Structures are given as structure tokens and as C-alpha cells.
PDB file of C-alpha atoms in Angstrom:
ATOM      1  CA  MET A  10       1.625 -61.593  14.804  1.00  0.00           C
ATOM      2  CA  LYS A  11       5.213 -62.453  15.354  1.00  0.00           C
ATOM      3  CA  LYS A  12       7.603 -60.161  17.040  1.00  0.00           C
ATOM      4  CA  ARG A  13       9.795 -59.346  14.045  1.00  0.00           C
ATOM      5  CA  GLY A  14       6.485 -58.721  12.006  1.00  0.00           C
ATOM      6  CA  LEU A  15       5.202 -56.459  14.836  1.00  0.00           C
ATOM      7  CA  VAL A  16       8.579 -54.487  14.740  1.00  0.00           C
ATOM      8  CA  ALA A  17       8.207 -54.178  11.004  1.00  0.00           C
ATOM      9  CA  ALA A  18       4.802 -53.111  10.945  1.00  0.00           C
ATOM     10  CA  LEU A  19       5.594 -50.353  13.374  1.00  0.00           C
ATOM     11  CA  ALA A  20       8.885 -49.323  11.901  1.00  0.00           C
ATOM     12  CA  THR A  21       7.337 -48.356   8.428  1.00  0.00           C
ATOM     13  CA  PRO A  22       4.931 -45.630   9.687  1.00  0.00           C
ATOM     14  CA  LEU A  23       7.666 -44.500  12.181  1.00  0.00           C
ATOM     15  CA  ALA A  24      10.223 -44.043   9.383  1.00  0.00           C
ATOM     16  CA  LEU A  25       7.556 -42.186   7.227  1.00  0.00           C
ATOM     17  CA  PHE A  26       6.681 -39.852  10.199  1.00  0.00           C
ATOM     18  CA  THR A  27      10.372 -39.264  10.807  1.00  0.00           C
ATOM     19  CA  ALA A  28      11.026 -38.579   7.077  1.00  0.00           C
ATOM     20  CA  SER A  29       8.087 -36.053   7.249  1.00  0.00           C
ATOM     21  CA  LEU A  30       9.292 -34.432  10.263  1.00  0.00           C
ATOM     22  CA  ILE A  31      12.677 -33.908   8.630  1.00  0.00           C
ATOM     23  CA  ALA A  32      11.228 -32.750   5.302  1.00  0.00           C
ATOM     24  CA  SER A  33       9.009 -30.092   7.017  1.00  0.00           C
ATOM     25  CA  GLU A  34      11.800 -28.808   9.096  1.00  0.00           C
ATOM     26  CA  LYS A  35      13.818 -28.190   5.775  1.00  0.00           C
ATOM     27  CA  LEU A  36      10.833 -26.690   4.121  1.00  0.00           C
ATOM     28  CA  TYR A  37      10.534 -24.460   7.112  1.00  0.00           C
ATOM     29  CA  ASN A  38      13.909 -23.236   7.264  1.00  0.00           C
ATOM     30  CA  PHE A  39      13.760 -22.674   3.449  1.00  0.00           C
ATOM     31  CA  ALA A  40      10.619 -20.577   3.444  1.00  0.00           C
ATOM     32  CA  PHE A  41      10.613 -18.948   6.827  1.00  0.00           C
ATOM     33  CA  LYS A  42      14.364 -18.337   7.714  1.00  0.00           C
ATOM     34  CA  ARG A  43      15.806 -15.070   6.924  1.00  0.00           C
ATOM     35  CA  VAL A  44      18.436 -14.723   4.267  1.00  0.00           C
ATOM     36  CA  ASP A  45      20.852 -11.684   4.370  1.00  0.00           C
ATOM     37  CA  TYR A  46      20.595 -10.928   0.660  1.00  0.00           C
ATOM     38  CA  VAL A  47      18.046 -10.257  -1.948  1.00  0.00           C
ATOM     39  CA  PRO A  48      17.696 -13.273  -4.314  1.00  0.00           C
ATOM     40  CA  GLU A  49      17.872 -12.755  -8.102  1.00  0.00           C
ATOM     41  CA  THR A  50      14.429 -11.974  -9.763  1.00  0.00           C
ATOM     42  CA  SER A  51      13.016 -14.685 -11.790  1.00  0.00           C
ATOM     43  CA  ALA A  52      14.074 -15.137 -15.341  1.00  0.00           C
ATOM     44  CA  ASP A  53      11.020 -13.664 -16.946  1.00  0.00           C
ATOM     45  CA  LYS A  54      11.722 -10.129 -15.091  1.00  0.00           C
ATOM     46  CA  GLN A  55      15.460 -10.061 -16.071  1.00  0.00           C
ATOM     47  CA  LYS A  56      14.198  -7.898 -19.089  1.00  0.00           C
ATOM     48  CA  TYR A  57      13.345  -5.040 -16.614  1.00  0.00           C
ATOM     49  CA  ALA A  58      16.790  -4.960 -14.702  1.00  0.00           C
ATOM     50  CA  ASP A  59      18.170  -1.856 -16.282  1.00  0.00           C
ATOM     51  CA  ALA A  60      14.867  -0.052 -15.305  1.00  0.00           C
ATOM     52  CA  TYR A  61      14.903  -1.404 -11.848  1.00  0.00           C
ATOM     53  CA  TRP A  62      18.477  -0.197 -11.233  1.00  0.00           C
ATOM     54  CA  ALA A  63      17.825   3.061 -12.569  1.00  0.00           C
ATOM     55  CA  TYR A  64      15.064   3.497  -9.900  1.00  0.00           C
ATOM     56  CA  VAL A  65      17.500   2.191  -7.192  1.00  0.00           C
ATOM     57  CA  LYS A  66      20.134   4.791  -8.388  1.00  0.00           C
ATOM     58  CA  TRP A  67      17.420   7.514  -8.108  1.00  0.00           C
ATOM     59  CA  LEU A  68      16.380   6.355  -4.529  1.00  0.00           C
ATOM     60  CA  LYS A  69      20.247   6.468  -3.346  1.00  0.00           C
ATOM     61  CA  GLN A  70      20.389  10.043  -4.683  1.00  0.00           C
ATOM     62  CA  GLN A  71      17.505  11.396  -2.765  1.00  0.00           C
ATOM     63  CA  PRO A  72      17.917  13.029   0.617  1.00  0.00           C
ATOM     64  CA  VAL A  73      17.126   9.730   2.635  1.00  0.00           C
ATOM     65  CA  GLN A  74      16.543   9.804   6.259  1.00  0.00           C
ATOM     66  CA  ASP A  75      17.210   6.722   8.284  1.00  0.00           C
ATOM     67  CA  TRP A  76      14.247   5.890  10.739  1.00  0.00           C
ATOM     68  CA  THR A  77      14.444   3.430  13.440  1.00  0.00           C
ATOM     69  CA  LEU A  78      11.809   1.575  15.707  1.00  0.00           C
ATOM     70  CA  ASN A  79      13.141  -0.081  19.082  1.00  0.00           C
ATOM     71  CA  PRO A  80      16.742   1.233  18.738  1.00  0.00           C
ATOM     72  CA  ASP A  81      17.867  -0.254  22.023  1.00  0.00           C
ATOM     73  CA  ASP A  82      16.357  -3.903  21.635  1.00  0.00           C
ATOM     74  CA  GLN A  83      18.591  -5.540  19.017  1.00  0.00           C
ATOM     75  CA  ALA A  84      16.098  -8.599  18.830  1.00  0.00           C
ATOM     76  CA  ASN A  85      13.274  -6.149  17.697  1.00  0.00           C
ATOM     77  CA  ARG A  86      15.269  -3.202  16.051  1.00  0.00           C
ATOM     78  CA  LEU A  87      13.498  -2.259  13.020  1.00  0.00           C
ATOM     79  CA  VAL A  88      14.880   0.220  10.161  1.00  0.00           C
ATOM     80  CA  ALA A  89      13.273   2.184   7.464  1.00  0.00           C
ATOM     81  CA  LYS A  90      14.085   4.931   4.851  1.00  0.00           C
ATOM     82  CA  TYR A  91      11.998   8.081   4.693  1.00  0.00           C
ATOM     83  CA  VAL A  92      12.009  10.254   1.543  1.00  0.00           C
ATOM     84  CA  PRO A  93      10.661  13.675   1.849  1.00  0.00           C
ATOM     85  CA  ALA A  94       8.363  14.962  -0.932  1.00  0.00           C
ATOM     86  CA  LYS A  95       9.834  17.381  -3.405  1.00  0.00           C
ATOM     87  CA  ALA A  96       7.652  20.107  -2.067  1.00  0.00           C
ATOM     88  CA  ALA A  97       6.292  19.902   1.812  1.00  0.00           C
ATOM     89  CA  SER A  98       3.640  17.487   1.844  1.00  0.00           C
ATOM     90  CA  HIS A  99       1.138  16.276   4.558  1.00  0.00           C
ATOM     91  CA  ARG A 100       0.527  12.905   2.581  1.00  0.00           C
ATOM     92  CA  THR A 101       2.785   9.664   3.050  1.00  0.00           C
ATOM     93  CA  VAL A 102       2.720   6.463   1.627  1.00  0.00           C
ATOM     94  CA  ILE A 103       3.906   3.558   3.516  1.00  0.00           C
ATOM     95  CA  ILE A 104       5.389   0.761   1.029  1.00  0.00           C
ATOM     96  CA  SER A 105       5.564  -2.759   2.021  1.00  0.00           C
ATOM     97  CA  HIS A 106       7.981  -4.883   0.173  1.00  0.00           C
ATOM     98  CA  GLY A 107       7.959  -8.479  -1.008  1.00  0.00           C
ATOM     99  CA  TYR A 108       9.358 -11.781   0.259  1.00  0.00           C
ATOM    100  CA  LYS A 109      12.966 -11.812   0.883  1.00  0.00           C
ATOM    101  CA  GLY A 110      13.086  -8.035  -0.327  1.00  0.00           C
ATOM    102  CA  ASP A 111      13.761  -4.917   1.422  1.00  0.00           C
ATOM    103  CA  GLY A 112      12.685  -1.340   1.199  1.00  0.00           C
ATOM    104  CA  GLU A 113      15.067  -0.434  -1.555  1.00  0.00           C
ATOM    105  CA  THR A 114      13.490  -3.039  -3.766  1.00  0.00           C
ATOM    106  CA  MET A 115      10.382  -0.931  -3.842  1.00  0.00           C
ATOM    107  CA  ALA A 116      12.399   2.074  -5.395  1.00  0.00           C
ATOM    108  CA  ASN A 117      10.018   2.046  -8.639  1.00  0.00           C
ATOM    109  CA  TYR A 118       6.887   2.601  -6.402  1.00  0.00           C
ATOM    110  CA  ALA A 119       8.596   5.006  -4.292  1.00  0.00           C
ATOM    111  CA  TYR A 120       9.767   6.904  -7.378  1.00  0.00           C
ATOM    112  CA  MET A 121       6.009   6.682  -8.472  1.00  0.00           C
ATOM    113  CA  PHE A 122       4.534   8.150  -5.337  1.00  0.00           C
ATOM    114  CA  HIS A 123       7.301  10.754  -5.215  1.00  0.00           C
ATOM    115  CA  ASN A 124       6.185  12.034  -8.457  1.00  0.00           C
ATOM    116  CA  MET A 125       2.634  12.209  -7.065  1.00  0.00           C
ATOM    117  CA  GLY A 126       3.751  14.421  -4.241  1.00  0.00           C
ATOM    118  CA  TYR A 127       4.021  11.951  -1.422  1.00  0.00           C
ATOM    119  CA  ASN A 128       6.427  11.532   1.239  1.00  0.00           C
ATOM    120  CA  VAL A 129       7.667   7.819   1.027  1.00  0.00           C
ATOM    121  CA  LEU A 130       8.424   5.574   3.892  1.00  0.00           C
ATOM    122  CA  LEU A 131      10.218   2.196   2.927  1.00  0.00           C
ATOM    123  CA  PRO A 132      10.365  -0.178   5.907  1.00  0.00           C
ATOM    124  CA  ASP A 133      12.639  -3.394   6.038  1.00  0.00           C
ATOM    125  CA  ASP A 134      10.337  -5.975   7.440  1.00  0.00           C
ATOM    126  CA  ARG A 135      11.407  -8.314  10.277  1.00  0.00           C
ATOM    127  CA  GLY A 136      13.777 -11.063   8.977  1.00  0.00           C
ATOM    128  CA  HIS A 137      14.741  -8.736   5.948  1.00  0.00           C
ATOM    129  CA  GLY A 138      17.243  -6.281   5.001  1.00  0.00           C
ATOM    130  CA  LYS A 139      18.786  -4.230   7.874  1.00  0.00           C
ATOM    131  CA  SER A 140      15.864  -5.061  10.323  1.00  0.00           C
ATOM    132  CA  ALA A 141      16.287  -7.714  13.095  1.00  0.00           C
ATOM    133  CA  GLY A 142      14.406 -11.157  13.248  1.00  0.00           C
ATOM    134  CA  LYS A 143      15.540 -14.583  12.572  1.00  0.00           C
ATOM    135  CA  TYR A 144      12.375 -15.716  10.736  1.00  0.00           C
ATOM    136  CA  ILE A 145       9.915 -14.237   8.128  1.00  0.00           C
ATOM    137  CA  SER A 146       6.341 -13.602   9.494  1.00  0.00           C
ATOM    138  CA  PHE A 147       4.733 -13.318   5.961  1.00  0.00           C
ATOM    139  CA  GLY A 148       2.794 -10.144   7.321  1.00  0.00           C
ATOM    140  CA  TRP A 149       1.362 -11.168  10.441  1.00  0.00           C
ATOM    141  CA  GLN A 150       3.849  -9.766  12.861  1.00  0.00           C
ATOM    142  CA  ASP A 151       4.663  -7.153  10.118  1.00  0.00           C
ATOM    143  CA  ARG A 152       1.310  -5.664  10.313  1.00  0.00           C
ATOM    144  CA  ARG A 153       1.961  -4.743  13.943  1.00  0.00           C
ATOM    145  CA  ASP A 154       5.307  -3.150  13.215  1.00  0.00           C
ATOM    146  CA  TYR A 155       3.713  -1.118  10.625  1.00  0.00           C
ATOM    147  CA  LEU A 156       1.267   0.250  13.174  1.00  0.00           C
ATOM    148  CA  GLU A 157       4.206   1.638  14.935  1.00  0.00           C
ATOM    149  CA  TRP A 158       5.519   2.872  11.563  1.00  0.00           C
ATOM    150  CA  ILE A 159       2.259   4.620  11.182  1.00  0.00           C
ATOM    151  CA  ASN A 160       2.308   6.421  14.567  1.00  0.00           C
ATOM    152  CA  GLN A 161       5.899   7.432  13.555  1.00  0.00           C
ATOM    153  CA  VAL A 162       4.709   9.306  10.690  1.00  0.00           C
ATOM    154  CA  ILE A 163       2.098  10.818  12.621  1.00  0.00           C
ATOM    155  CA  LYS A 164       4.614  12.012  15.247  1.00  0.00           C
ATOM    156  CA  GLN A 165       7.006  13.409  12.643  1.00  0.00           C
ATOM    157  CA  ASN A 166       4.481  14.982  10.260  1.00  0.00           C
ATOM    158  CA  GLY A 167       1.819  16.026  12.568  1.00  0.00           C
ATOM    159  CA  PRO A 168      -1.780  14.966  13.200  1.00  0.00           C
ATOM    160  CA  GLN A 169      -3.077  16.559  10.083  1.00  0.00           C
ATOM    161  CA  THR A 170      -1.092  13.906   7.982  1.00  0.00           C
ATOM    162  CA  GLU A 171      -2.729  11.661   5.537  1.00  0.00           C
ATOM    163  CA  ILE A 172      -1.365   8.199   5.020  1.00  0.00           C
ATOM    164  CA  VAL A 173      -1.765   5.338   2.235  1.00  0.00           C
ATOM    165  CA  LEU A 174      -0.783   1.753   2.862  1.00  0.00           C
ATOM    166  CA  PHE A 175       0.794   0.277  -0.299  1.00  0.00           C
ATOM    167  CA  GLY A 176       2.331  -3.216  -0.854  1.00  0.00           C
ATOM    168  CA  VAL A 177       3.202  -5.820  -3.426  1.00  0.00           C
ATOM    169  CA  SER A 178       3.276  -9.679  -3.109  1.00  0.00           C
ATOM    170  CA  MET A 179       3.959 -10.418   0.562  1.00  0.00           C
ATOM    171  CA  GLY A 180       3.632  -6.768   1.023  1.00  0.00           C
ATOM    172  CA  GLY A 181       0.277  -6.800  -0.480  1.00  0.00           C
ATOM    173  CA  ALA A 182      -0.724  -9.474   1.988  1.00  0.00           C
ATOM    174  CA  THR A 183       0.837  -7.239   4.940  1.00  0.00           C
ATOM    175  CA  VAL A 184      -1.424  -4.319   4.083  1.00  0.00           C
ATOM    176  CA  GLU A 185      -4.464  -6.387   3.595  1.00  0.00           C
ATOM    177  CA  MET A 186      -3.707  -7.832   7.119  1.00  0.00           C
ATOM    178  CA  MET A 187      -3.292  -4.272   8.324  1.00  0.00           C
ATOM    179  CA  SER A 188      -6.887  -3.540   7.048  1.00  0.00           C
ATOM    180  CA  GLY A 189      -8.340  -5.457  10.096  1.00  0.00           C
ATOM    181  CA  GLU A 190      -6.600  -3.565  12.789  1.00  0.00           C
ATOM    182  CA  ASP A 191      -7.923  -0.547  14.592  1.00  0.00           C
ATOM    183  CA  LEU A 192      -6.071   2.012  12.317  1.00  0.00           C
ATOM    184  CA  PRO A 193      -5.566   5.814  13.112  1.00  0.00           C
ATOM    185  CA  ALA A 194      -8.054   8.197  11.366  1.00  0.00           C
ATOM    186  CA  GLN A 195      -4.859   9.277   9.472  1.00  0.00           C
ATOM    187  CA  VAL A 196      -4.876   6.173   7.263  1.00  0.00           C
ATOM    188  CA  LYS A 197      -6.922   7.092   4.402  1.00  0.00           C
ATOM    189  CA  ALA A 198      -6.687   4.222   1.942  1.00  0.00           C
ATOM    190  CA  ILE A 199      -5.000   0.886   0.941  1.00  0.00           C
ATOM    191  CA  ILE A 200      -3.530  -0.570  -2.204  1.00  0.00           C
ATOM    192  CA  ALA A 201      -2.430  -4.117  -2.327  1.00  0.00           C
ATOM    193  CA  ASP A 202      -0.974  -5.569  -5.426  1.00  0.00           C
ATOM    194  CA  CYS A 203      -1.008  -9.572  -5.675  1.00  0.00           C
ATOM    195  CA  GLY A 204      -1.279 -10.242  -2.247  1.00  0.00           C
ATOM    196  CA  TYR A 205      -2.172 -13.987  -1.100  1.00  0.00           C
ATOM    197  CA  THR A 206      -5.261 -15.105   0.912  1.00  0.00           C
ATOM    198  CA  SER A 207      -3.433 -16.730   3.566  1.00  0.00           C
ATOM    199  CA  ILE A 208      -0.105 -18.208   4.176  1.00  0.00           C
ATOM    200  CA  GLU A 209      -1.545 -21.789   4.766  1.00  0.00           C
ATOM    201  CA  GLU A 210      -3.290 -21.496   1.279  1.00  0.00           C
ATOM    202  CA  GLU A 211      -0.245 -19.961  -0.415  1.00  0.00           C
ATOM    203  CA  LEU A 212       2.062 -22.669   1.136  1.00  0.00           C
ATOM    204  CA  ALA A 213      -0.074 -25.311  -0.032  1.00  0.00           C
ATOM    205  CA  TYR A 214      -0.582 -23.952  -3.430  1.00  0.00           C
ATOM    206  CA  LEU A 215       3.141 -23.685  -3.911  1.00  0.00           C
ATOM    207  CA  LEU A 216       4.063 -27.243  -2.457  1.00  0.00           C
ATOM    208  CA  LYS A 217       1.623 -28.660  -5.047  1.00  0.00           C
ATOM    209  CA  GLU A 218       2.564 -26.547  -8.016  1.00  0.00           C
ATOM    210  CA  GLN A 219       6.526 -26.249  -7.583  1.00  0.00           C
ATOM    211  CA  PHE A 220       7.371 -29.433  -5.642  1.00  0.00           C
ATOM    212  CA  HIS A 221       4.279 -31.777  -6.405  1.00  0.00           C
ATOM    213  CA  LEU A 222       3.858 -32.266  -2.649  1.00  0.00           C
ATOM    214  CA  PRO A 223       0.621 -32.582  -0.934  1.00  0.00           C
ATOM    215  CA  LYS A 224      -0.583 -30.247   1.820  1.00  0.00           C
ATOM    216  CA  TYR A 225      -0.784 -33.160   4.445  1.00  0.00           C
ATOM    217  CA  PRO A 226       1.331 -33.770   6.333  1.00  0.00           C
ATOM    218  CA  PHE A 227       3.796 -30.890   5.501  1.00  0.00           C
ATOM    219  CA  VAL A 228       1.732 -27.823   6.101  1.00  0.00           C
ATOM    220  CA  PRO A 229       0.484 -28.954   9.541  1.00  0.00           C
ATOM    221  CA  ILE A 230       3.846 -29.922  10.646  1.00  0.00           C
ATOM    222  CA  VAL A 231       5.319 -26.655   9.348  1.00  0.00           C
ATOM    223  CA  SER A 232       2.453 -24.783  11.237  1.00  0.00           C
ATOM    224  CA  PHE A 233       3.302 -26.630  14.364  1.00  0.00           C
ATOM    225  CA  ILE A 234       6.977 -25.587  14.032  1.00  0.00           C
ATOM    226  CA  ASN A 235       5.943 -22.103  13.296  1.00  0.00           C
ATOM    227  CA  ARG A 236       3.915 -22.064  16.575  1.00  0.00           C
ATOM    228  CA  HIS A 237       6.932 -23.032  18.424  1.00  0.00           C
ATOM    229  CA  ARG A 238       9.296 -20.710  16.840  1.00  0.00           C
ATOM    230  CA  MET A 239       6.950 -17.435  16.171  1.00  0.00           C
ATOM    231  CA  GLY A 240       3.939 -18.025  18.655  1.00  0.00           C
ATOM    232  CA  TYR A 241       1.141 -18.596  16.175  1.00  0.00           C
ATOM    233  CA  PHE A 242      -0.010 -21.170  13.627  1.00  0.00           C
ATOM    234  CA  LEU A 243      -0.254 -20.784  10.068  1.00  0.00           C
ATOM    235  CA  SER A 244      -4.024 -20.845  10.087  1.00  0.00           C
ATOM    236  CA  ASP A 245      -4.041 -17.505  11.917  1.00  0.00           C
ATOM    237  CA  VAL A 246      -2.115 -15.678   9.126  1.00  0.00           C
ATOM    238  CA  SER A 247      -5.120 -14.784   6.854  1.00  0.00           C
ATOM    239  CA  SER A 248      -5.809 -11.664   4.774  1.00  0.00           C
ATOM    240  CA  VAL A 249      -9.343 -12.779   4.179  1.00  0.00           C
ATOM    241  CA  GLU A 250     -10.187 -12.780   7.658  1.00  0.00           C
ATOM    242  CA  GLN A 251      -8.628  -9.428   8.382  1.00  0.00           C
ATOM    243  CA  LEU A 252     -10.241  -7.996   5.157  1.00  0.00           C
ATOM    244  CA  ARG A 253     -13.806  -8.790   6.601  1.00  0.00           C
ATOM    245  CA  HIS A 254     -13.072  -6.135   9.334  1.00  0.00           C
ATOM    246  CA  ASN A 255     -11.866  -3.594   6.615  1.00  0.00           C
ATOM    247  CA  LYS A 256     -13.543  -0.121   6.453  1.00  0.00           C
ATOM    248  CA  LEU A 257     -11.205   1.923   4.305  1.00  0.00           C
ATOM    249  CA  PRO A 258     -11.063   2.257   0.462  1.00  0.00           C
ATOM    250  CA  ILE A 259      -9.106  -0.669  -0.884  1.00  0.00           C
ATOM    251  CA  PHE A 260      -7.676  -0.997  -4.321  1.00  0.00           C
ATOM    252  CA  PHE A 261      -6.686  -4.651  -5.349  1.00  0.00           C
ATOM    253  CA  ILE A 262      -4.208  -5.073  -8.389  1.00  0.00           C
ATOM    254  CA  HIS A 263      -3.203  -8.537  -9.814  1.00  0.00           C
ATOM    255  CA  GLY A 264      -1.652  -9.939 -12.739  1.00  0.00           C
ATOM    256  CA  GLU A 265      -3.942 -11.910 -14.806  1.00  0.00           C
ATOM    257  CA  LYS A 266      -1.161 -14.469 -15.623  1.00  0.00           C
ATOM    258  CA  ASP A 267       0.122 -14.739 -11.813  1.00  0.00           C
ATOM    259  CA  ILE A 268       0.831 -18.230 -11.180  1.00  0.00           C
ATOM    260  CA  TYR A 269       2.588 -17.643  -7.937  1.00  0.00           C
ATOM    261  CA  VAL A 270      -0.245 -16.023  -6.106  1.00  0.00           C
ATOM    262  CA  PRO A 271      -3.003 -17.372  -8.420  1.00  0.00           C
ATOM    263  CA  SER A 272      -5.935 -14.886  -9.415  1.00  0.00           C
ATOM    264  CA  TRP A 273      -8.490 -17.088  -7.374  1.00  0.00           C
ATOM    265  CA  MET A 274      -6.642 -15.522  -4.348  1.00  0.00           C
ATOM    266  CA  LEU A 275      -7.481 -12.079  -5.626  1.00  0.00           C
ATOM    267  CA  LYS A 276     -11.081 -12.749  -6.146  1.00  0.00           C
ATOM    268  CA  LYS A 277     -11.431 -14.401  -2.647  1.00  0.00           C
ATOM    269  CA  ASN A 278      -9.824 -11.192  -1.065  1.00  0.00           C
ATOM    270  CA  TYR A 279     -12.009  -8.944  -3.058  1.00  0.00           C
ATOM    271  CA  ARG A 280     -15.231 -10.788  -2.033  1.00  0.00           C
ATOM    272  CA  ALA A 281     -14.055 -10.687   1.711  1.00  0.00           C
ATOM    273  CA  ALA A 282     -13.409  -7.024   1.790  1.00  0.00           C
ATOM    274  CA  LYS A 283     -15.708  -4.618   3.411  1.00  0.00           C
ATOM    275  CA  GLY A 284     -15.706  -1.043   2.769  1.00  0.00           C
ATOM    276  CA  PRO A 285     -15.306   0.836  -0.747  1.00  0.00           C
ATOM    277  CA  LYS A 286     -13.299  -1.424  -3.113  1.00  0.00           C
ATOM    278  CA  MET A 287     -11.986  -1.684  -6.523  1.00  0.00           C
ATOM    279  CA  MET A 288     -10.195  -4.365  -8.442  1.00  0.00           C
ATOM    280  CA  TRP A 289      -7.793  -4.157 -11.548  1.00  0.00           C
ATOM    281  CA  GLN A 290      -6.762  -7.393 -12.969  1.00  0.00           C
ATOM    282  CA  VAL A 291      -3.651  -6.479 -15.401  1.00  0.00           C
ATOM    283  CA  PRO A 292      -3.739  -8.376 -18.666  1.00  0.00           C
ATOM    284  CA  ASN A 293      -0.541 -10.485 -19.476  1.00  0.00           C
ATOM    285  CA  ALA A 294       1.035  -9.692 -16.098  1.00  0.00           C
ATOM    286  CA  THR A 295       2.755 -12.209 -14.263  1.00  0.00           C
ATOM    287  CA  HIS A 296       3.264 -12.019 -10.250  1.00  0.00           C
ATOM    288  CA  ALA A 297       4.463  -8.580  -9.314  1.00  0.00           C
ATOM    289  CA  GLU A 298       4.776  -7.367 -13.048  1.00  0.00           C
ATOM    290  CA  SER A 299       2.020  -5.092 -13.085  1.00  0.00           C
ATOM    291  CA  PHE A 300       3.922  -1.955 -12.818  1.00  0.00           C
ATOM    292  CA  TRP A 301       6.588  -3.026 -14.993  1.00  0.00           C
ATOM    293  CA  ILE A 302       4.352  -3.904 -17.930  1.00  0.00           C
ATOM    294  CA  ASP A 303       3.305  -0.208 -18.300  1.00  0.00           C
ATOM    295  CA  PRO A 304       4.508   2.088 -15.529  1.00  0.00           C
ATOM    296  CA  ALA A 305       2.447   5.017 -16.846  1.00  0.00           C
ATOM    297  CA  ALA A 306      -0.793   3.190 -16.745  1.00  0.00           C
ATOM    298  CA  TYR A 307      -0.128   1.731 -13.301  1.00  0.00           C
ATOM    299  CA  GLU A 308       0.379   5.226 -12.094  1.00  0.00           C
ATOM    300  CA  LYS A 309      -2.652   6.188 -13.879  1.00  0.00           C
ATOM    301  CA  HIS A 310      -4.948   3.435 -12.189  1.00  0.00           C
ATOM    302  CA  VAL A 311      -3.530   4.411  -8.806  1.00  0.00           C
ATOM    303  CA  SER A 312      -3.933   8.010  -9.119  1.00  0.00           C
ATOM    304  CA  ALA A 313      -7.694   7.567 -10.310  1.00  0.00           C
ATOM    305  CA  PHE A 314      -8.212   5.346  -7.187  1.00  0.00           C
ATOM    306  CA  LEU A 315      -6.774   7.764  -4.663  1.00  0.00           C
ATOM    307  CA  SER A 316      -8.238  10.874  -6.416  1.00  0.00           C
ATOM    308  CA  ARG A 317     -11.684   9.376  -5.396  1.00  0.00           C
ATOM    309  CA  TYR A 318     -10.927   9.313  -1.835  1.00  0.00           C
ATOM    310  CA  LEU A 319      -8.319  11.718  -1.242  1.00  0.00           C
ATOM    311  CA  PRO A 320      -8.662  15.408  -2.580  1.00  0.00           C
ATOM    312  CA  LYS A 321      -5.933  16.560  -4.974  1.00  0.00           C
ATOM    313  CA  LEU A 322      -2.893  17.941  -3.620  1.00  0.00           C
TER     314      LEU A 322
END
């Protein structure tokens, strides 16, 4: 082969590799880098806007307490809003928000649990809201932060307190990932609404469905970038693996028409979960829409699940 031909032969794969690196870096920044605002909701959920803002208004009218973890460490400072129950209660729900949201975006769920007699803790995850963090960990680092929030609740409310973990979308995956940790005895149940199986599977699925791109080489390169930035590969971030170690009662909720976190992920998570478990696939609901379609029915299902494992207040 002549020298010019050899150079051309080498240049083509090198150019493709370079282009893949550049595209993967852009993808990583798009998906993992924090944003300091809450993006507008999808068009199909705009019809719930008035109801959503009414819940936010309610939250802002409550006697909210500001809680903090690692207050003197700016790189790891985390914040949460705590809403005491209407009457003194030994039960607290810790609510985990969705991707690029914050605690305030979960005001509707806070309202529901408040009406059920619970204290409510609404953390802002790393890389979200008023908490520190350059990047979004999709529940993996958050699961350890939530262990600290659990300890904070126990410290504030006493060892007799009973805790429920609840999350939606990324928050659903976060509480699923928490299920495999060594949780204190005060944690009594978990409710996960539309959580994904793993960030690797979720990213590969969205690449294909939304951008018509293959898993390879982009997901492995993004995983390598994350290992360098955050200290772990995407293959480490798995709800399925954590659920295999679960011992607590867990309730899975998922929209039947969810095309963002597809229903096969619900079934895979459900099959993996150990311990007592229930599943409710909500007809006609898209991603994270199950509550909004019928708030009363949603509360009824949640109450029915909890009443099986926690005696009535």
C-alpha cells in the first residue's frame, strides 16, 4: 500500500473515533450536567399546569423548615424542605424528585401525604435545585445522601419514627436503588413510581427512540466519561441489582402508556424485587402522569398499600 493510501485508510477510523468522542462529550453534558432551572414540562402535561401551581402555592403557605446536610462543605451541601404534619405524627415520608426537578416540583405528592397525616421531607438531589453538585447522578450517589436524610429524620423525630420512601421517575429509581442498602429499622415501606431499570438501559433506550442513535459506541464512551467525572461506570447504576437485595414491602406504579421509561422496565424491576411487592399499571397514563389522571384514585391505591404494612394512624 502506498503511503498516501495508508494515511487515508488510517484517517477514516480516526475521524470516526474523534467524532464519536465529541458527540459523546456533548451527550454527557446534555444529560448529566446540572441546570439551575426546572425545564418546562412536556406538552401533554400542560393541561395540569393550573393544578400543579395550586399545589406549589399550597406548599409555600405551609410552615416549611429548611434542613441541610454538610452545611460547611460547599461541594457537598444538600438542602431539603420539611413540612410538619397537621397534628403531631411519628410518620414521615421522604419524597425523591425527578430528573432536573427539585423538591418543590413534588408539591402535589407532599399535599397527598400531608392529608394522610405524614410529615414530609422534600430533598433537592445533588446537581438540582439549591443543593451542590456539578453533575446528576441519576440516583446512584443520591441513594447514599438519602441515607443521611433518613438519619436526620430519626434524629429529629426520635427512634420511634416510621419512614416511607417515595419517588417518581428518577426519584422512583432512587428509592429502588435505596432498597438494596442497609436501611434502618425505621424505614417501613417503599413506593416507586415509573423508575427505570438502570441508567445504562435508560440512556440506550432514549438514544434509540429520541435520537435514532445506537448504543455503541456512545453509551460506553459516556460511561467512561462518567467514571472519570463521578467515579463510577454507568453499569454500576442499577435498580435491578439493588432490588434483588430488597427486604421491605415495595409498591411499583407505572403508566401504561409510558414511552420515556417503558413498561418492560417496570416488569423487570418487579421480577427482580425481593420482599413483599405490589404493582399497579395505570391505564392511559404516560410518564409520571399516574397521579395527575386521577389524584383521588392514586391516593386510594397508595393508602391501601401502606395500610397493609403500617397500622392506621
